[in-house]
Amino acid sequence: MKCKVCGREAVIKLKAYNTSLCADDFISFFEKRVEETIRKYSLLKNGRPIVAVSGGKDSLTLWYILNKLGVAADGIYVNLGIGEYSLNSLEKVKKMAQRLNRKVYIFDVCEIVGKNIEGIARIMKRVPCSACGMVKRYVMNRVCLDMGYDVVLTGHNLDDEASALFGNLLYWREGYLWKKDLTLEEKDGRLSRKAKPLFLCSERETAAYAIVSRIDYIYEECPLSFDAKSLVYKEVLNRIEEISPGTKIAFVKGYLKMLKKRKAFEEEGDGKGMGVCEVCGYPARGLRCAMCRLMEKSDTSKQIAFIEYNPEEA
Ligand code: AMP
Ligand code: FES
Ligand code: ZN
């Protein structure tokens, strides 16, 4: 198998693009795609971005590429206190912070709330994933706004988005269906802008990029967030992709087109009816936001705070 660009030995075949590439040309190809996605969909709007990094391949790849493309971006990491898994992922995040020489804001749930995410889930009477999602959203939003960044970037990839879309369609969850987007706009200075620059990059491509760029990431998935359904959706979509390359990207791009049409007709619903937390001033459904209710129930005297890990001072 030869590289379609330079004729050297290829390392990856990309059926969806009808091409095969060597390591160097694959790196250029992938970076160009990310750059084009950012430009075409105005993901950064010349603002100062911050990347939510989990220690996994997607978010570390995103963080690395941005800095390589000359977009100075710091990081946010939420330490959920899940034993070895969190210890290892924090180590990968710090390692990348050193490689890029960028700062990362760390929110340590055990230190601040006094319990790890399983303890928090019990207090909140929710499953760990749901409590974890709440804490992560709150922290990403607050670090972005408090520290003067303009947009939070996450590492969601094509497979994540296609499988979520597929699930929403299967059960016609209309309430969720039209909420998925490449970006979520800023609201009243209390809800930060969000964007997903890897939206059109598949899991396989992202993993290949991470490997050829020697990005040291955590292979294990979170032990608490086993989502059997989403794994099956990903499998089914990959099976379809095998017979009909390019389907996943067409599915997601088609959805984006439909969404644009809908938006032209309706006013955006996001954040509508959103109140403000009487304690912290960030978005809330009732009088207090979920995070402030959690802090109250966990009888800690701590205030929300972030550790600033600066590789230059470490
Ligand atoms: P997931 O929901 O685990 O698939 O993660 C989706 C995205 O959320 C990742 O690509 C990261 O950008 C972000 N993320 C996940 N876990 C964390 C974490 N512990 N700290 C900061 N960001 C995270
Ligand atoms: Fe959220 Fe594991 S990453 S529960
Ligand atoms: Zn609050």
XYZ file of C-alpha atoms and ligand atoms in Angstrom:
342
model
C 0.000 0.000 0.000
C 1.593 3.266 -1.160
C 0.979 6.807 0.052
C -1.207 8.635 -2.490
C 0.752 11.846 -1.930
C 4.423 10.850 -1.925
C 4.504 7.189 -2.989
C 6.257 5.997 0.183
C 4.885 3.093 2.243
C 1.452 4.074 3.599
C 0.554 3.540 7.272
C -3.194 4.141 7.029
C -5.955 3.564 4.516
C -8.819 6.072 4.650
C -11.678 4.541 2.722
C -14.002 7.464 3.400
C -11.567 9.705 1.500
C -10.487 7.047 -0.963
C -6.838 7.482 -0.030
C -3.834 5.891 1.714
C -1.187 7.962 3.457
C 2.267 7.692 5.013
C 2.777 8.961 8.580
C 3.922 12.476 7.551
C 1.183 12.995 4.995
C -1.437 11.619 7.390
C -0.305 14.133 10.029
C -0.679 16.995 7.519
C -4.030 15.645 6.338
C -5.456 15.389 9.862
C -4.188 18.791 10.975
C -5.598 20.402 7.842
C -9.002 18.871 8.576
C -9.021 20.266 12.102
C -7.851 23.669 10.866
C -10.544 23.682 8.158
C -13.286 22.655 10.606
C -12.255 25.516 12.914
C -12.239 28.032 10.056
C -15.295 26.852 8.139
C -17.543 26.701 11.191
C -15.963 29.738 12.964
C -15.274 27.670 16.069
C -12.831 30.072 17.693
C -14.037 33.455 16.414
C -10.560 34.829 17.206
C -11.260 34.244 20.900
C -8.925 32.738 23.500
C -9.723 29.011 23.783
C -9.241 26.593 26.658
C -9.343 22.818 26.170
C -11.091 20.400 28.554
C -8.594 17.546 28.774
C -9.424 14.123 30.170
C -6.090 12.397 29.504
C -7.703 10.403 26.656
C -6.579 10.432 23.010
C -9.185 12.870 21.701
C -8.751 15.791 24.065
C -4.954 15.439 24.268
C -4.754 15.321 20.455
C -6.912 18.419 20.219
C -4.801 20.292 22.779
C -1.595 19.281 21.007
C -2.817 20.199 17.502
C -4.092 23.627 18.520
C -0.766 24.562 20.004
C 1.021 23.120 16.972
C -1.190 25.232 14.697
C -0.144 28.288 16.680
C -3.339 28.647 18.718
C -2.087 29.122 22.281
C -4.478 27.090 24.440
C -4.378 26.194 28.132
C -6.206 23.232 29.686
C -8.822 22.299 32.276
C -8.748 18.952 34.052
C -11.346 17.629 36.481
C -9.872 15.096 38.891
C -12.824 12.866 39.780
C -10.908 10.774 42.322
C -11.509 7.427 40.581
C -8.454 5.538 41.924
C -5.726 4.529 39.478
C -7.757 5.774 36.520
C -7.719 9.375 37.725
C -4.094 9.183 38.878
C -3.001 7.957 35.456
C -5.068 10.426 33.504
C -3.793 13.354 35.591
C -0.259 12.184 34.901
C -0.908 12.148 31.117
C -2.432 15.620 31.290
C 0.555 17.020 33.202
C 2.942 15.354 30.784
C 1.243 17.057 27.844
C 1.182 20.377 29.734
C 4.963 20.067 30.008
C 5.383 19.094 26.361
C 3.351 22.109 25.239
C 4.514 24.322 28.059
C 0.896 25.354 28.732
C -0.949 25.887 31.958
C -3.702 23.554 33.166
C -6.380 24.381 35.734
C -7.115 21.386 37.902
C -10.338 20.951 39.856
C -9.902 18.235 42.458
C -13.324 16.969 43.601
C -11.944 15.066 46.647
C -10.135 18.174 47.845
C -12.969 20.637 47.253
C -16.142 18.606 47.806
C -14.565 16.156 50.264
C -15.741 13.097 48.305
C -14.890 11.371 45.054
C -17.415 11.185 42.212
C -19.025 8.000 43.584
C -19.591 9.717 46.938
C -20.933 12.776 45.144
C -23.306 10.584 43.108
C -24.681 9.132 46.357
C -25.269 12.604 47.837
C -26.970 13.721 44.644
C -28.938 10.463 44.311
C -27.784 10.174 40.718
C -25.689 7.623 38.823
C -21.951 8.511 38.769
C -21.988 9.502 35.074
C -24.731 12.002 35.595
C -23.068 13.557 38.664
C -19.773 13.562 36.767
C -21.363 15.338 33.788
C -22.796 18.021 36.076
C -19.464 18.676 37.832
C -17.512 18.726 34.556
C -19.933 21.133 32.863
C -19.881 23.443 35.884
C -16.078 23.449 36.142
C -15.492 23.944 32.394
C -17.905 26.848 32.364
C -16.483 28.501 35.466
C -12.821 28.180 34.625
C -13.517 29.564 31.152
C -15.419 32.598 32.425
C -13.505 33.243 35.670
C -10.091 32.998 34.032
C -10.963 35.150 31.026
C -11.089 32.590 28.208
C -13.627 32.879 25.372
C -14.457 29.311 24.424
C -14.223 25.819 25.941
C -13.148 23.138 23.480
C -13.872 19.461 24.038
C -12.530 16.378 22.273
C -15.846 14.872 21.094
C -15.136 13.031 17.826
C -17.195 11.903 14.817
C -18.004 8.498 16.348
C -19.204 10.096 19.623
C -21.461 12.476 17.742
C -22.748 9.956 15.187
C -23.603 7.401 17.887
C -25.357 9.995 20.064
C -27.298 11.201 17.032
C -28.192 7.626 16.104
C -29.469 6.938 19.652
C -31.551 10.110 19.669
C -33.062 9.197 16.319
C -33.803 5.590 17.260
C -35.913 6.719 20.179
C -36.944 10.043 18.609
C -35.688 12.010 21.608
C -36.597 15.318 20.039
C -35.677 17.271 23.127
C -32.046 16.137 22.773
C -31.882 15.681 19.027
C -31.666 19.302 17.931
C -29.418 20.344 20.820
C -26.302 18.746 19.313
C -24.145 21.244 17.487
C -20.567 22.113 16.669
C -20.850 25.142 18.891
C -22.978 26.395 21.739
C -23.109 30.161 21.941
C -22.147 32.277 24.931
C -25.066 33.505 27.014
C -25.276 36.578 29.258
C -21.650 36.261 30.354
C -22.719 33.309 32.541
C -22.626 30.479 30.063
C -19.406 30.150 28.109
C -19.162 29.424 24.418
C -18.388 25.758 23.617
C -17.037 24.058 20.510
C -15.955 20.626 19.281
C -13.183 20.891 16.674
C -12.847 17.070 16.243
C -16.531 16.689 15.347
C -15.631 15.504 11.838
C -12.605 13.333 12.753
C -13.295 9.658 13.374
C -12.119 7.756 16.416
C -9.809 5.635 14.277
C -8.212 8.683 12.637
C -7.763 10.430 15.993
C -6.175 7.340 17.566
C -3.857 6.980 14.560
C -2.873 10.653 14.814
C -2.171 10.307 18.547
C 0.050 7.286 17.908
C 2.076 8.758 15.041
C 2.506 12.004 17.000
C 3.674 10.065 20.067
C 0.933 11.442 22.273
C 0.960 9.545 25.545
C -2.684 9.033 26.476
C -4.686 6.810 28.800
C -6.093 3.754 26.991
C -8.541 2.670 29.662
C -12.066 3.989 29.686
C -13.511 5.320 32.921
C -14.476 2.252 35.022
C -17.732 3.922 36.083
C -19.041 4.986 32.716
C -19.597 1.752 30.826
C -22.224 2.680 28.257
C -23.166 -0.564 26.511
C -25.690 1.084 24.188
C -23.342 3.688 22.806
C -20.718 0.980 22.165
C -23.272 -1.026 20.174
C -24.299 2.078 18.186
C -20.636 2.725 17.370
C -20.235 -0.891 16.243
C -23.331 -0.765 14.051
C -22.221 2.503 12.448
C -18.732 1.109 11.834
C -20.264 -1.954 10.212
C -22.260 0.307 7.858
C -19.114 2.379 7.264
C -17.260 -0.763 6.149
C -19.767 -1.516 3.412
C -20.334 2.099 2.553
C -17.329 4.298 3.410
C -18.139 7.916 4.201
C -21.572 7.194 5.716
C -20.705 8.448 9.209
C -19.452 11.793 8.010
C -22.415 12.177 5.615
C -24.785 11.362 8.499
C -23.309 14.032 10.780
C -22.881 16.649 8.039
C -26.466 16.003 6.879
C -27.669 16.572 10.402
C -25.757 19.877 10.602
C -27.428 21.052 7.397
C -30.890 20.177 8.729
C -30.068 21.934 11.975
C -29.058 25.101 10.133
C -32.381 25.103 8.276
C -34.322 24.651 11.495
C -32.400 27.436 13.185
C -33.276 29.764 10.367
C -36.934 29.196 11.237
C -36.872 29.069 14.986
C -35.242 31.177 17.564
C -32.492 29.319 19.451
C -33.905 27.637 22.561
C -30.631 27.085 24.436
C -30.513 28.622 27.859
C -34.044 29.971 27.498
C -35.716 30.314 30.853
C -32.287 29.867 32.449
C -32.058 31.380 35.908
C -29.060 32.419 37.926
C -27.760 30.673 41.060
C -28.209 32.874 44.130
C -24.941 31.591 45.616
C -22.402 31.587 42.790
C -24.149 33.593 40.081
C -23.714 30.923 37.395
C -26.625 29.346 35.468
C -29.212 27.438 37.511
C -32.588 25.793 36.917
C -33.953 26.697 40.379
C -32.733 29.170 42.993
C -29.394 27.409 43.344
C -27.325 25.552 40.777
C -26.678 21.806 41.151
C -23.045 22.415 42.137
C -23.925 24.804 44.975
C -26.618 22.393 46.231
C -23.965 19.661 46.225
C -21.497 21.844 48.184
C -24.202 22.538 50.770
C -25.049 18.849 51.204
C -21.431 17.733 51.432
C -20.865 19.841 54.589
C -17.493 21.109 53.443
C -16.200 24.524 54.380
C -14.268 24.725 51.123
C -14.980 27.219 48.359
C -14.888 26.364 44.671
C -11.232 26.751 43.655
C -8.823 25.512 41.023
C -5.199 24.478 41.294
C -3.066 26.183 38.680
C -0.473 23.738 37.402
C 2.209 25.663 35.599
C 4.898 23.492 33.991
C 7.348 26.403 34.097
C 7.165 26.455 37.891
C 6.889 22.668 38.445
P -16.470 11.906 27.494
O -17.791 12.405 27.923
O -15.717 11.181 28.549
O -16.497 11.197 26.168
O -15.587 13.207 27.235
C -15.921 14.146 26.267
C -14.978 15.315 26.370
O -15.136 15.949 27.645
C -13.499 14.950 26.307
O -13.039 14.860 24.984
C -12.857 16.092 27.048
O -12.744 17.218 26.211
C -13.889 16.399 28.141
N -13.576 15.682 29.412
C -13.921 14.428 29.752
N -13.469 14.113 30.978
C -12.824 15.203 31.453
C -12.134 15.516 32.678
N -12.021 14.642 33.672
N -11.592 16.748 32.797
C -11.698 17.654 31.802
N -12.337 17.414 30.640
C -12.885 16.214 30.447
Fe -17.671 10.432 34.280
Fe -16.348 8.303 34.711
S -15.791 9.933 33.478
S -18.196 8.819 35.570
Zn -24.077 28.006 42.062
